[in-house]
Amino acid sequence: MTLGLAFDLLLACALLWSAWRTLSTPRLDRAIILFIAFGLLMTIAWIRLSAPDIALAEAAIGAGLTGALLLDAYGALRQRKRRRKAS
Amino acid sequence: MKALAKTFVVVWLALVFVAAAIGAMLELGPAALDLRAPVTDHLTDTGVSHPVTAVLLNYRGYDTLLEIAVLLLALLGILAAGGAAGSAAPKAAHPMLQASARLAAPLMILVAVYLLWAGAFLPGGAFQAGAVLAAAAVLLHLVGLTRGWDSPRLRLRLGLAGGFALFLAVAAALLTQGALLGFPPAWAGELIMLIEAGLTVSLGLILAGFFLFLSRDLR
C-alpha cells in the first residue's frame, strides 16, 4: 500500500515536472520530446486510476499521433528556415 | 526590484488559487446521481459485456455519434483551409528503417483488429483501434513508403465519411423502431460491432488524414 502511494507521489511529481519543463524550455525540439514523455507518464497515471480504456487512447492519440504530428511540424519549420537562409 | 515584486505577487496568487482549487475539490460531496449500479444491472441488455463500451455505444451512443462528426468536421476544416497541393515524392529513410516499418505495419493492423474485437468485453474499442491504424499509416509515410495525400478522391471520401454515415444510418433506422440509438437487446451486439468496425476504418483514415493532408505541401 505504501509502495503504491510512493509510486503515485513520484508519478505526480514527474507529471508536474515534465509539464513545467514542456512549457518552459526554450528549445522547441526538447519541448516536443518532453510533451511525448508527459503523455506516456499520463498513460501510467490513467492505468493507476484503473482506467485502461483512457490509457490506451492517451498512449495512441496523445503521445503517439500528436507527438509525431508535432515532430513533423518542427521538421517542416526547420526545413523552411533553412531554405529561406539558402535563397 | 519591481519585477521581483511582480513575480512574487503572481506566484503568491497562483499558489492561493491552487490551494483554493484543491480545497474545493476536497469539499466535493458524493455524486448526486450514482449510475454505477444501473449500468451493471442493465449490462446484459447492451450487447457487450465491457461497461465502458456499453456506455460509449449503447447508453450514450448519441455522444459518440457527435464525437465522430466533430472529428470529421475538423478534417473538413483542414481540407478547406489547405493551400496549393504540391507533394514531392517523400524522402526515403534508411533501408533498415523501411524494412522494420514494413514488418511493423501488418502487425499494427492486426493489433487494431484485435482492439476492435476486444472492445466488446475488454478495454479497447473503435477509437483505440482507429488510432493504431492511423499510426501505421503515419509510420509508413514517415519512412517514405507512402506519399502524403492530395485532395481526396471518391474512394477516400467514402472511407472518411463512411463510419459517420453508417452510424447515422443505424441511428435513423432505429429511430423508426422507437428511440434514437435505442438498440433492441436481441441484436445490439451485432449492431454495435458493425458501427464500431465502420468507426475504426473512418477514424483511422481521419486521424491519418490530419497527418497526411497537412504534411503534403511541406516536404
PDB file of C-alpha atoms in Angstrom:
ATOM      1  CA  MET A   1       0.000   0.000   0.000  1.00  0.00           C
ATOM      2  CA  THR A   2       2.710   2.460   0.982  1.00  0.00           C
ATOM      3  CA  LEU A   3       4.755   1.371  -2.036  1.00  0.00           C
ATOM      4  CA  GLY A   4       1.796   2.186  -4.259  1.00  0.00           C
ATOM      5  CA  LEU A   5       1.394   5.550  -2.580  1.00  0.00           C
ATOM      6  CA  ALA A   6       5.097   6.321  -3.024  1.00  0.00           C
ATOM      7  CA  PHE A   7       4.831   5.397  -6.711  1.00  0.00           C
ATOM      8  CA  ASP A   8       1.787   7.631  -7.137  1.00  0.00           C
ATOM      9  CA  LEU A   9       3.517  10.555  -5.467  1.00  0.00           C
ATOM     10  CA  LEU A  10       6.578  10.049  -7.662  1.00  0.00           C
ATOM     11  CA  LEU A  11       4.326   9.866 -10.718  1.00  0.00           C
ATOM     12  CA  ALA A  12       2.505  13.068  -9.752  1.00  0.00           C
ATOM     13  CA  CYS A  13       5.826  14.879  -9.255  1.00  0.00           C
ATOM     14  CA  ALA A  14       7.145  13.586 -12.598  1.00  0.00           C
ATOM     15  CA  LEU A  15       3.937  14.709 -14.322  1.00  0.00           C
ATOM     16  CA  LEU A  16       4.125  18.206 -12.865  1.00  0.00           C
ATOM     17  CA  TRP A  17       7.834  18.455 -13.611  1.00  0.00           C
ATOM     18  CA  SER A  18       7.519  17.314 -17.225  1.00  0.00           C
ATOM     19  CA  ALA A  19       4.525  19.619 -17.764  1.00  0.00           C
ATOM     20  CA  TRP A  20       6.503  22.564 -16.399  1.00  0.00           C
ATOM     21  CA  ARG A  21       9.576  21.698 -18.452  1.00  0.00           C
ATOM     22  CA  THR A  22       7.465  21.321 -21.606  1.00  0.00           C
ATOM     23  CA  LEU A  23       6.175  24.853 -21.202  1.00  0.00           C
ATOM     24  CA  SER A  24       9.364  26.484 -20.007  1.00  0.00           C
ATOM     25  CA  THR A  25      12.090  25.005 -22.173  1.00  0.00           C
ATOM     26  CA  PRO A  26      13.224  27.472 -24.842  1.00  0.00           C
ATOM     27  CA  ARG A  27      14.043  24.808 -27.436  1.00  0.00           C
ATOM     28  CA  LEU A  28      11.122  23.518 -29.495  1.00  0.00           C
ATOM     29  CA  ASP A  29      12.539  20.047 -30.143  1.00  0.00           C
ATOM     30  CA  ARG A  30      13.068  19.425 -26.441  1.00  0.00           C
ATOM     31  CA  ALA A  31       9.579  20.699 -25.674  1.00  0.00           C
ATOM     32  CA  ILE A  32       8.115  18.172 -28.127  1.00  0.00           C
ATOM     33  CA  ILE A  33      10.080  15.257 -26.668  1.00  0.00           C
ATOM     34  CA  LEU A  34       9.031  16.325 -23.172  1.00  0.00           C
ATOM     35  CA  PHE A  35       5.434  16.528 -24.343  1.00  0.00           C
ATOM     36  CA  ILE A  36       5.635  12.912 -25.536  1.00  0.00           C
ATOM     37  CA  ALA A  37       7.196  11.893 -22.218  1.00  0.00           C
ATOM     38  CA  PHE A  38       4.374  13.734 -20.436  1.00  0.00           C
ATOM     39  CA  GLY A  39       1.846  11.784 -22.496  1.00  0.00           C
ATOM     40  CA  LEU A  40       3.439   8.462 -21.566  1.00  0.00           C
ATOM     41  CA  LEU A  41       3.508   9.404 -17.863  1.00  0.00           C
ATOM     42  CA  MET A  42      -0.136  10.406 -18.187  1.00  0.00           C
ATOM     43  CA  THR A  43      -0.815   6.933 -19.596  1.00  0.00           C
ATOM     44  CA  ILE A  44       0.662   5.366 -16.458  1.00  0.00           C
ATOM     45  CA  ALA A  45      -1.418   7.743 -14.344  1.00  0.00           C
ATOM     46  CA  TRP A  46      -4.610   6.570 -16.099  1.00  0.00           C
ATOM     47  CA  ILE A  47      -3.616   2.954 -15.502  1.00  0.00           C
ATOM     48  CA  ARG A  48      -3.044   3.746 -11.812  1.00  0.00           C
ATOM     49  CA  LEU A  49      -6.553   5.234 -11.748  1.00  0.00           C
ATOM     50  CA  SER A  50      -7.703   1.860 -13.208  1.00  0.00           C
ATOM     51  CA  ALA A  51      -8.973   3.403 -16.452  1.00  0.00           C
ATOM     52  CA  PRO A  52      -7.204   1.251 -19.075  1.00  0.00           C
ATOM     53  CA  ASP A  53      -9.508   2.472 -21.872  1.00  0.00           C
ATOM     54  CA  ILE A  54      -8.390   6.054 -21.457  1.00  0.00           C
ATOM     55  CA  ALA A  55      -4.801   4.904 -21.001  1.00  0.00           C
ATOM     56  CA  LEU A  56      -4.893   3.172 -24.401  1.00  0.00           C
ATOM     57  CA  ALA A  57      -6.374   6.233 -26.079  1.00  0.00           C
ATOM     58  CA  GLU A  58      -3.875   8.558 -24.383  1.00  0.00           C
ATOM     59  CA  ALA A  59      -0.907   6.421 -25.438  1.00  0.00           C
ATOM     60  CA  ALA A  60      -2.088   6.103 -29.035  1.00  0.00           C
ATOM     61  CA  ILE A  61      -3.508   9.585 -29.678  1.00  0.00           C
ATOM     62  CA  GLY A  62      -1.992  11.849 -27.006  1.00  0.00           C
ATOM     63  CA  ALA A  63       1.587  10.651 -27.011  1.00  0.00           C
ATOM     64  CA  GLY A  64       1.854   8.820 -30.336  1.00  0.00           C
ATOM     65  CA  LEU A  65      -0.062  10.666 -33.029  1.00  0.00           C
ATOM     66  CA  THR A  66       0.130  14.162 -31.556  1.00  0.00           C
ATOM     67  CA  GLY A  67       3.826  13.716 -30.837  1.00  0.00           C
ATOM     68  CA  ALA A  68       4.510  12.556 -34.388  1.00  0.00           C
ATOM     69  CA  LEU A  69       2.461  15.455 -35.768  1.00  0.00           C
ATOM     70  CA  LEU A  70       4.390  17.978 -33.656  1.00  0.00           C
ATOM     71  CA  LEU A  71       7.737  16.455 -34.668  1.00  0.00           C
ATOM     72  CA  ASP A  72       6.721  16.601 -38.324  1.00  0.00           C
ATOM     73  CA  ALA A  73       5.680  20.242 -37.966  1.00  0.00           C
ATOM     74  CA  TYR A  74       9.002  21.012 -36.296  1.00  0.00           C
ATOM     75  CA  GLY A  75      10.886  19.336 -39.141  1.00  0.00           C
ATOM     76  CA  ALA A  76       8.909  21.320 -41.706  1.00  0.00           C
ATOM     77  CA  LEU A  77       9.586  24.581 -39.846  1.00  0.00           C
ATOM     78  CA  ARG A  78      13.313  23.861 -39.758  1.00  0.00           C
ATOM     79  CA  GLN A  79      13.367  22.944 -43.442  1.00  0.00           C
ATOM     80  CA  ARG A  80      11.584  26.142 -44.383  1.00  0.00           C
ATOM     81  CA  LYS A  81      14.002  28.202 -42.343  1.00  0.00           C
ATOM     82  CA  ARG A  82      16.973  26.505 -43.984  1.00  0.00           C
ATOM     83  CA  ARG A  83      15.513  27.066 -47.437  1.00  0.00           C
ATOM     84  CA  ARG A  84      14.955  30.736 -46.675  1.00  0.00           C
ATOM     85  CA  LYS A  85      18.535  31.075 -45.492  1.00  0.00           C
ATOM     86  CA  ALA A  86      19.843  29.403 -48.636  1.00  0.00           C
ATOM     87  CA  SER A  87      17.915  31.615 -51.054  1.00  0.00           C
TER      88      SER A  87
ATOM     89  CA  MET B   1      13.210  45.158  -7.698  1.00  0.00           C
ATOM     90  CA  LYS B   2       9.860  45.994  -9.219  1.00  0.00           C
ATOM     91  CA  ALA B   3       9.986  42.906 -11.454  1.00  0.00           C
ATOM     92  CA  LEU B   4      10.828  40.752  -8.450  1.00  0.00           C
ATOM     93  CA  ALA B   5       7.868  42.133  -6.514  1.00  0.00           C
ATOM     94  CA  LYS B   6       5.619  41.479  -9.515  1.00  0.00           C
ATOM     95  CA  THR B   7       6.854  37.865  -9.805  1.00  0.00           C
ATOM     96  CA  PHE B   8       6.300  37.410  -6.086  1.00  0.00           C
ATOM     97  CA  VAL B   9       2.702  38.642  -6.348  1.00  0.00           C
ATOM     98  CA  VAL B  10       1.991  36.417  -9.367  1.00  0.00           C
ATOM     99  CA  VAL B  11       3.464  33.315  -7.713  1.00  0.00           C
ATOM    100  CA  TRP B  12       1.613  34.051  -4.489  1.00  0.00           C
ATOM    101  CA  LEU B  13      -1.699  34.498  -6.312  1.00  0.00           C
ATOM    102  CA  ALA B  14      -1.119  31.279  -8.246  1.00  0.00           C
ATOM    103  CA  LEU B  15      -0.425  29.388  -5.004  1.00  0.00           C
ATOM    104  CA  VAL B  16      -3.583  30.803  -3.413  1.00  0.00           C
ATOM    105  CA  PHE B  17      -5.570  29.734  -6.477  1.00  0.00           C
ATOM    106  CA  VAL B  18      -4.119  26.210  -6.377  1.00  0.00           C
ATOM    107  CA  ALA B  19      -4.869  25.932  -2.650  1.00  0.00           C
ATOM    108  CA  ALA B  20      -8.433  27.148  -3.213  1.00  0.00           C
ATOM    109  CA  ALA B  21      -8.917  24.686  -6.103  1.00  0.00           C
ATOM    110  CA  ILE B  22      -7.611  21.763  -4.019  1.00  0.00           C
ATOM    111  CA  GLY B  23      -9.845  22.831  -1.121  1.00  0.00           C
ATOM    112  CA  ALA B  24     -12.865  22.979  -3.425  1.00  0.00           C
ATOM    113  CA  MET B  25     -12.047  19.503  -4.760  1.00  0.00           C
ATOM    114  CA  LEU B  26     -11.786  18.050  -1.259  1.00  0.00           C
ATOM    115  CA  GLU B  27     -15.133  19.520  -0.247  1.00  0.00           C
ATOM    116  CA  LEU B  28     -16.976  17.938  -3.150  1.00  0.00           C
ATOM    117  CA  GLY B  29     -19.820  15.840  -1.855  1.00  0.00           C
ATOM    118  CA  PRO B  30     -20.750  12.428  -3.222  1.00  0.00           C
ATOM    119  CA  ALA B  31     -22.136  12.492  -6.748  1.00  0.00           C
ATOM    120  CA  ALA B  32     -25.833  13.388  -6.791  1.00  0.00           C
ATOM    121  CA  LEU B  33     -26.514  10.546  -9.201  1.00  0.00           C
ATOM    122  CA  ASP B  34     -24.756   7.204  -8.707  1.00  0.00           C
ATOM    123  CA  LEU B  35     -25.030   5.442 -12.043  1.00  0.00           C
ATOM    124  CA  ARG B  36     -22.729   2.507 -11.334  1.00  0.00           C
ATOM    125  CA  ALA B  37     -25.474   0.157 -10.160  1.00  0.00           C
ATOM    126  CA  PRO B  38     -27.883   0.847 -13.092  1.00  0.00           C
ATOM    127  CA  VAL B  39     -25.028   0.427 -15.584  1.00  0.00           C
ATOM    128  CA  THR B  40     -24.085  -3.002 -14.248  1.00  0.00           C
ATOM    129  CA  ASP B  41     -27.734  -4.031 -13.801  1.00  0.00           C
ATOM    130  CA  HIS B  42     -28.620  -3.496 -17.463  1.00  0.00           C
ATOM    131  CA  LEU B  43     -25.303  -4.641 -18.906  1.00  0.00           C
ATOM    132  CA  THR B  44     -26.847  -7.845 -20.277  1.00  0.00           C
ATOM    133  CA  ASP B  45     -29.234  -5.799 -22.455  1.00  0.00           C
ATOM    134  CA  THR B  46     -26.492  -3.773 -24.126  1.00  0.00           C
ATOM    135  CA  GLY B  47     -24.989  -6.486 -26.298  1.00  0.00           C
ATOM    136  CA  VAL B  48     -21.491  -6.007 -24.875  1.00  0.00           C
ATOM    137  CA  SER B  49     -20.011  -7.047 -21.549  1.00  0.00           C
ATOM    138  CA  HIS B  50     -17.463  -4.240 -21.067  1.00  0.00           C
ATOM    139  CA  PRO B  51     -19.124  -1.355 -19.191  1.00  0.00           C
ATOM    140  CA  VAL B  52     -17.067   1.383 -20.899  1.00  0.00           C
ATOM    141  CA  THR B  53     -18.067   0.186 -24.364  1.00  0.00           C
ATOM    142  CA  ALA B  54     -21.650  -0.151 -23.160  1.00  0.00           C
ATOM    143  CA  VAL B  55     -21.653   3.487 -22.028  1.00  0.00           C
ATOM    144  CA  LEU B  56     -19.916   4.746 -25.164  1.00  0.00           C
ATOM    145  CA  LEU B  57     -22.036   2.966 -27.748  1.00  0.00           C
ATOM    146  CA  ASN B  58     -25.274   1.982 -26.092  1.00  0.00           C
ATOM    147  CA  TYR B  59     -26.197   4.180 -23.125  1.00  0.00           C
ATOM    148  CA  ARG B  60     -24.574   7.302 -24.550  1.00  0.00           C
ATOM    149  CA  GLY B  61     -24.339   6.407 -28.239  1.00  0.00           C
ATOM    150  CA  TYR B  62     -25.526   9.887 -29.107  1.00  0.00           C
ATOM    151  CA  ASP B  63     -22.324  11.393 -27.701  1.00  0.00           C
ATOM    152  CA  THR B  64     -20.147   9.054 -29.735  1.00  0.00           C
ATOM    153  CA  LEU B  65     -22.139   9.885 -32.864  1.00  0.00           C
ATOM    154  CA  LEU B  66     -21.442  13.584 -32.338  1.00  0.00           C
ATOM    155  CA  GLU B  67     -17.803  12.873 -31.480  1.00  0.00           C
ATOM    156  CA  ILE B  68     -17.106  11.258 -34.836  1.00  0.00           C
ATOM    157  CA  ALA B  69     -18.996  14.111 -36.507  1.00  0.00           C
ATOM    158  CA  VAL B  70     -16.701  16.629 -34.782  1.00  0.00           C
ATOM    159  CA  LEU B  71     -13.590  14.760 -35.930  1.00  0.00           C
ATOM    160  CA  LEU B  72     -14.902  14.622 -39.488  1.00  0.00           C
ATOM    161  CA  LEU B  73     -15.650  18.363 -39.349  1.00  0.00           C
ATOM    162  CA  ALA B  74     -12.122  19.074 -38.136  1.00  0.00           C
ATOM    163  CA  LEU B  75     -10.707  17.188 -41.095  1.00  0.00           C
ATOM    164  CA  LEU B  76     -13.037  19.026 -43.482  1.00  0.00           C
ATOM    165  CA  GLY B  77     -11.755  22.258 -41.970  1.00  0.00           C
ATOM    166  CA  ILE B  78      -8.172  21.233 -42.684  1.00  0.00           C
ATOM    167  CA  LEU B  79      -9.110  20.298 -46.255  1.00  0.00           C
ATOM    168  CA  ALA B  80     -10.940  23.595 -46.750  1.00  0.00           C
ATOM    169  CA  ALA B  81      -8.031  25.618 -45.402  1.00  0.00           C
ATOM    170  CA  GLY B  82      -5.362  23.635 -47.248  1.00  0.00           C
ATOM    171  CA  GLY B  83      -3.404  25.654 -49.745  1.00  0.00           C
ATOM    172  CA  ALA B  84      -1.998  24.610 -53.089  1.00  0.00           C
ATOM    173  CA  ALA B  85      -1.100  20.961 -53.216  1.00  0.00           C
ATOM    174  CA  GLY B  86       2.351  20.152 -54.452  1.00  0.00           C
ATOM    175  CA  SER B  87       3.529  16.918 -52.973  1.00  0.00           C
ATOM    176  CA  ALA B  88       7.013  15.904 -53.936  1.00  0.00           C
ATOM    177  CA  ALA B  89       7.981  12.272 -53.517  1.00  0.00           C
ATOM    178  CA  PRO B  90       8.841  11.687 -49.841  1.00  0.00           C
ATOM    179  CA  LYS B  91      12.448  11.361 -48.831  1.00  0.00           C
ATOM    180  CA  ALA B  92      13.242   7.676 -48.417  1.00  0.00           C
ATOM    181  CA  ALA B  93      14.512   6.709 -44.986  1.00  0.00           C
ATOM    182  CA  HIS B  94      17.314   4.250 -44.241  1.00  0.00           C
ATOM    183  CA  PRO B  95      16.548   0.790 -45.763  1.00  0.00           C
ATOM    184  CA  MET B  96      16.747  -0.777 -42.303  1.00  0.00           C
ATOM    185  CA  LEU B  97      14.084   1.606 -41.025  1.00  0.00           C
ATOM    186  CA  GLN B  98      11.932   0.919 -44.070  1.00  0.00           C
ATOM    187  CA  ALA B  99      12.254  -2.832 -43.576  1.00  0.00           C
ATOM    188  CA  SER B 100      11.207  -2.621 -39.932  1.00  0.00           C
ATOM    189  CA  ALA B 101       8.277  -0.367 -40.870  1.00  0.00           C
ATOM    190  CA  ARG B 102       7.224  -2.949 -43.451  1.00  0.00           C
ATOM    191  CA  LEU B 103       7.303  -5.572 -40.694  1.00  0.00           C
ATOM    192  CA  ALA B 104       5.511  -3.407 -38.158  1.00  0.00           C
ATOM    193  CA  ALA B 105       2.628  -2.176 -40.327  1.00  0.00           C
ATOM    194  CA  PRO B 106       0.837  -5.555 -40.761  1.00  0.00           C
ATOM    195  CA  LEU B 107       1.258  -6.241 -37.054  1.00  0.00           C
ATOM    196  CA  MET B 108      -0.271  -2.860 -36.263  1.00  0.00           C
ATOM    197  CA  ILE B 109      -3.259  -3.653 -38.439  1.00  0.00           C
ATOM    198  CA  LEU B 110      -3.606  -6.958 -36.575  1.00  0.00           C
ATOM    199  CA  VAL B 111      -3.446  -5.114 -33.233  1.00  0.00           C
ATOM    200  CA  ALA B 112      -6.117  -2.683 -34.459  1.00  0.00           C
ATOM    201  CA  VAL B 113      -8.450  -5.528 -35.392  1.00  0.00           C
ATOM    202  CA  TYR B 114      -7.790  -7.192 -32.031  1.00  0.00           C
ATOM    203  CA  LEU B 115      -8.531  -3.948 -30.158  1.00  0.00           C
ATOM    204  CA  LEU B 116     -11.766  -3.582 -32.104  1.00  0.00           C
ATOM    205  CA  TRP B 117     -12.784  -7.164 -31.323  1.00  0.00           C
ATOM    206  CA  ALA B 118     -11.716  -6.965 -27.682  1.00  0.00           C
ATOM    207  CA  GLY B 119     -13.733  -3.766 -27.164  1.00  0.00           C
ATOM    208  CA  ALA B 120     -16.859  -5.838 -26.570  1.00  0.00           C
ATOM    209  CA  PHE B 121     -15.552  -7.440 -23.381  1.00  0.00           C
ATOM    210  CA  LEU B 122     -12.153  -5.882 -22.509  1.00  0.00           C
ATOM    211  CA  PRO B 123     -10.624  -2.395 -22.600  1.00  0.00           C
ATOM    212  CA  GLY B 124     -10.310  -1.401 -26.231  1.00  0.00           C
ATOM    213  CA  GLY B 125     -12.703  -0.309 -28.905  1.00  0.00           C
ATOM    214  CA  ALA B 126     -13.067   1.709 -32.066  1.00  0.00           C
ATOM    215  CA  PHE B 127     -11.166   4.814 -31.014  1.00  0.00           C
ATOM    216  CA  GLN B 128      -8.056   2.976 -29.890  1.00  0.00           C
ATOM    217  CA  ALA B 129      -8.154   0.672 -32.913  1.00  0.00           C
ATOM    218  CA  GLY B 130      -8.540   3.648 -35.242  1.00  0.00           C
ATOM    219  CA  ALA B 131      -5.597   5.393 -33.603  1.00  0.00           C
ATOM    220  CA  VAL B 132      -3.391   2.340 -34.123  1.00  0.00           C
ATOM    221  CA  LEU B 133      -4.446   2.160 -37.785  1.00  0.00           C
ATOM    222  CA  ALA B 134      -3.633   5.835 -38.200  1.00  0.00           C
ATOM    223  CA  ALA B 135      -0.263   5.328 -36.511  1.00  0.00           C
ATOM    224  CA  ALA B 136       0.537   2.585 -39.035  1.00  0.00           C
ATOM    225  CA  ALA B 137      -0.253   4.944 -41.916  1.00  0.00           C
ATOM    226  CA  VAL B 138       1.845   7.725 -40.359  1.00  0.00           C
ATOM    227  CA  LEU B 139       4.744   5.324 -39.830  1.00  0.00           C
ATOM    228  CA  LEU B 140       4.675   4.236 -43.472  1.00  0.00           C
ATOM    229  CA  HIS B 141       4.593   7.876 -44.518  1.00  0.00           C
ATOM    230  CA  LEU B 142       7.468   8.930 -42.259  1.00  0.00           C
ATOM    231  CA  VAL B 143       9.833   6.283 -43.604  1.00  0.00           C
ATOM    232  CA  GLY B 144       8.981   7.354 -47.141  1.00  0.00           C
ATOM    233  CA  LEU B 145       6.951   4.342 -48.271  1.00  0.00           C
ATOM    234  CA  THR B 146       3.696   6.225 -48.932  1.00  0.00           C
ATOM    235  CA  ARG B 147       3.109   9.764 -50.140  1.00  0.00           C
ATOM    236  CA  GLY B 148       1.167  12.483 -48.401  1.00  0.00           C
ATOM    237  CA  TRP B 149      -2.432  12.753 -49.533  1.00  0.00           C
ATOM    238  CA  ASP B 150      -3.569  15.303 -52.069  1.00  0.00           C
ATOM    239  CA  SER B 151      -7.229  16.211 -52.389  1.00  0.00           C
ATOM    240  CA  PRO B 152      -9.235  13.070 -51.605  1.00  0.00           C
ATOM    241  CA  ARG B 153     -10.776  11.054 -54.419  1.00  0.00           C
ATOM    242  CA  LEU B 154     -14.125   9.329 -54.214  1.00  0.00           C
ATOM    243  CA  ARG B 155     -12.841   6.169 -52.521  1.00  0.00           C
ATOM    244  CA  LEU B 156     -11.027   8.069 -49.793  1.00  0.00           C
ATOM    245  CA  ARG B 157     -14.026  10.350 -49.307  1.00  0.00           C
ATOM    246  CA  LEU B 158     -16.248   7.315 -48.856  1.00  0.00           C
ATOM    247  CA  GLY B 159     -13.812   5.897 -46.313  1.00  0.00           C
ATOM    248  CA  LEU B 160     -13.568   9.171 -44.391  1.00  0.00           C
ATOM    249  CA  ALA B 161     -17.306   9.743 -44.159  1.00  0.00           C
ATOM    250  CA  GLY B 162     -18.370   6.077 -44.156  1.00  0.00           C
ATOM    251  CA  GLY B 163     -18.149   5.469 -40.410  1.00  0.00           C
ATOM    252  CA  PHE B 164     -20.249   8.509 -39.601  1.00  0.00           C
ATOM    253  CA  ALA B 165     -22.716   7.725 -42.392  1.00  0.00           C
ATOM    254  CA  LEU B 166     -23.089   4.132 -41.183  1.00  0.00           C
ATOM    255  CA  PHE B 167     -23.580   5.265 -37.591  1.00  0.00           C
ATOM    256  CA  LEU B 168     -26.156   7.822 -38.742  1.00  0.00           C
ATOM    257  CA  ALA B 169     -27.950   5.234 -40.882  1.00  0.00           C
ATOM    258  CA  VAL B 170     -28.204   2.822 -37.955  1.00  0.00           C
ATOM    259  CA  ALA B 171     -29.406   5.653 -35.702  1.00  0.00           C
ATOM    260  CA  ALA B 172     -32.036   6.678 -38.274  1.00  0.00           C
ATOM    261  CA  ALA B 173     -33.167   3.085 -38.775  1.00  0.00           C
ATOM    262  CA  LEU B 174     -33.528   2.641 -35.016  1.00  0.00           C
ATOM    263  CA  LEU B 175     -35.469   5.898 -34.858  1.00  0.00           C
ATOM    264  CA  THR B 176     -38.266   4.195 -36.799  1.00  0.00           C
ATOM    265  CA  GLN B 177     -38.272   1.400 -34.190  1.00  0.00           C
ATOM    266  CA  GLY B 178     -38.730   3.808 -31.298  1.00  0.00           C
ATOM    267  CA  ALA B 179     -35.827   5.827 -29.966  1.00  0.00           C
ATOM    268  CA  LEU B 180     -32.629   7.229 -31.493  1.00  0.00           C
ATOM    269  CA  LEU B 181     -29.938   4.573 -30.930  1.00  0.00           C
ATOM    270  CA  GLY B 182     -32.253   2.559 -28.679  1.00  0.00           C
ATOM    271  CA  PHE B 183     -30.750  -0.813 -29.606  1.00  0.00           C
ATOM    272  CA  PRO B 184     -33.077  -3.819 -29.394  1.00  0.00           C
ATOM    273  CA  PRO B 185     -31.316  -6.158 -26.920  1.00  0.00           C
ATOM    274  CA  ALA B 186     -31.581  -9.131 -29.295  1.00  0.00           C
ATOM    275  CA  TRP B 187     -29.118  -7.809 -31.851  1.00  0.00           C
ATOM    276  CA  ALA B 188     -27.469  -4.935 -30.019  1.00  0.00           C
ATOM    277  CA  GLY B 189     -24.145  -6.780 -30.049  1.00  0.00           C
ATOM    278  CA  GLU B 190     -24.093  -7.188 -33.826  1.00  0.00           C
ATOM    279  CA  LEU B 191     -25.172  -3.587 -34.438  1.00  0.00           C
ATOM    280  CA  ILE B 192     -22.533  -2.228 -32.091  1.00  0.00           C
ATOM    281  CA  MET B 193     -19.848  -4.366 -33.734  1.00  0.00           C
ATOM    282  CA  LEU B 194     -20.971  -3.114 -37.156  1.00  0.00           C
ATOM    283  CA  ILE B 195     -20.865   0.520 -36.038  1.00  0.00           C
ATOM    284  CA  GLU B 196     -17.504   0.043 -34.340  1.00  0.00           C
ATOM    285  CA  ALA B 197     -15.989  -1.590 -37.431  1.00  0.00           C
ATOM    286  CA  GLY B 198     -17.115   1.349 -39.569  1.00  0.00           C
ATOM    287  CA  LEU B 199     -15.881   3.814 -36.964  1.00  0.00           C
ATOM    288  CA  THR B 200     -12.467   2.125 -36.809  1.00  0.00           C
ATOM    289  CA  VAL B 201     -11.861   2.434 -40.542  1.00  0.00           C
ATOM    290  CA  SER B 202     -13.107   6.027 -40.690  1.00  0.00           C
ATOM    291  CA  LEU B 203     -11.264   7.090 -37.553  1.00  0.00           C
ATOM    292  CA  GLY B 204      -8.044   5.552 -38.823  1.00  0.00           C
ATOM    293  CA  LEU B 205      -8.399   7.447 -42.099  1.00  0.00           C
ATOM    294  CA  ILE B 206      -9.421  10.706 -40.390  1.00  0.00           C
ATOM    295  CA  LEU B 207      -6.602  10.642 -37.839  1.00  0.00           C
ATOM    296  CA  ALA B 208      -4.104   9.665 -40.531  1.00  0.00           C
ATOM    297  CA  GLY B 209      -5.594  12.423 -42.671  1.00  0.00           C
ATOM    298  CA  PHE B 210      -4.757  15.043 -40.031  1.00  0.00           C
ATOM    299  CA  PHE B 211      -1.175  13.996 -40.600  1.00  0.00           C
ATOM    300  CA  LEU B 212      -1.009  13.144 -44.276  1.00  0.00           C
ATOM    301  CA  PHE B 213      -3.029  16.083 -45.619  1.00  0.00           C
ATOM    302  CA  LEU B 214      -1.096  18.550 -43.521  1.00  0.00           C
ATOM    303  CA  SER B 215       2.300  17.232 -44.461  1.00  0.00           C
ATOM    304  CA  ARG B 216       1.683  17.141 -48.195  1.00  0.00           C
ATOM    305  CA  ASP B 217       2.953  20.590 -49.159  1.00  0.00           C
ATOM    306  CA  LEU B 218       5.734  20.906 -46.638  1.00  0.00           C
ATOM    307  CA  ARG B 219       8.025  18.205 -47.959  1.00  0.00           C
TER     308      ARG B 219
END
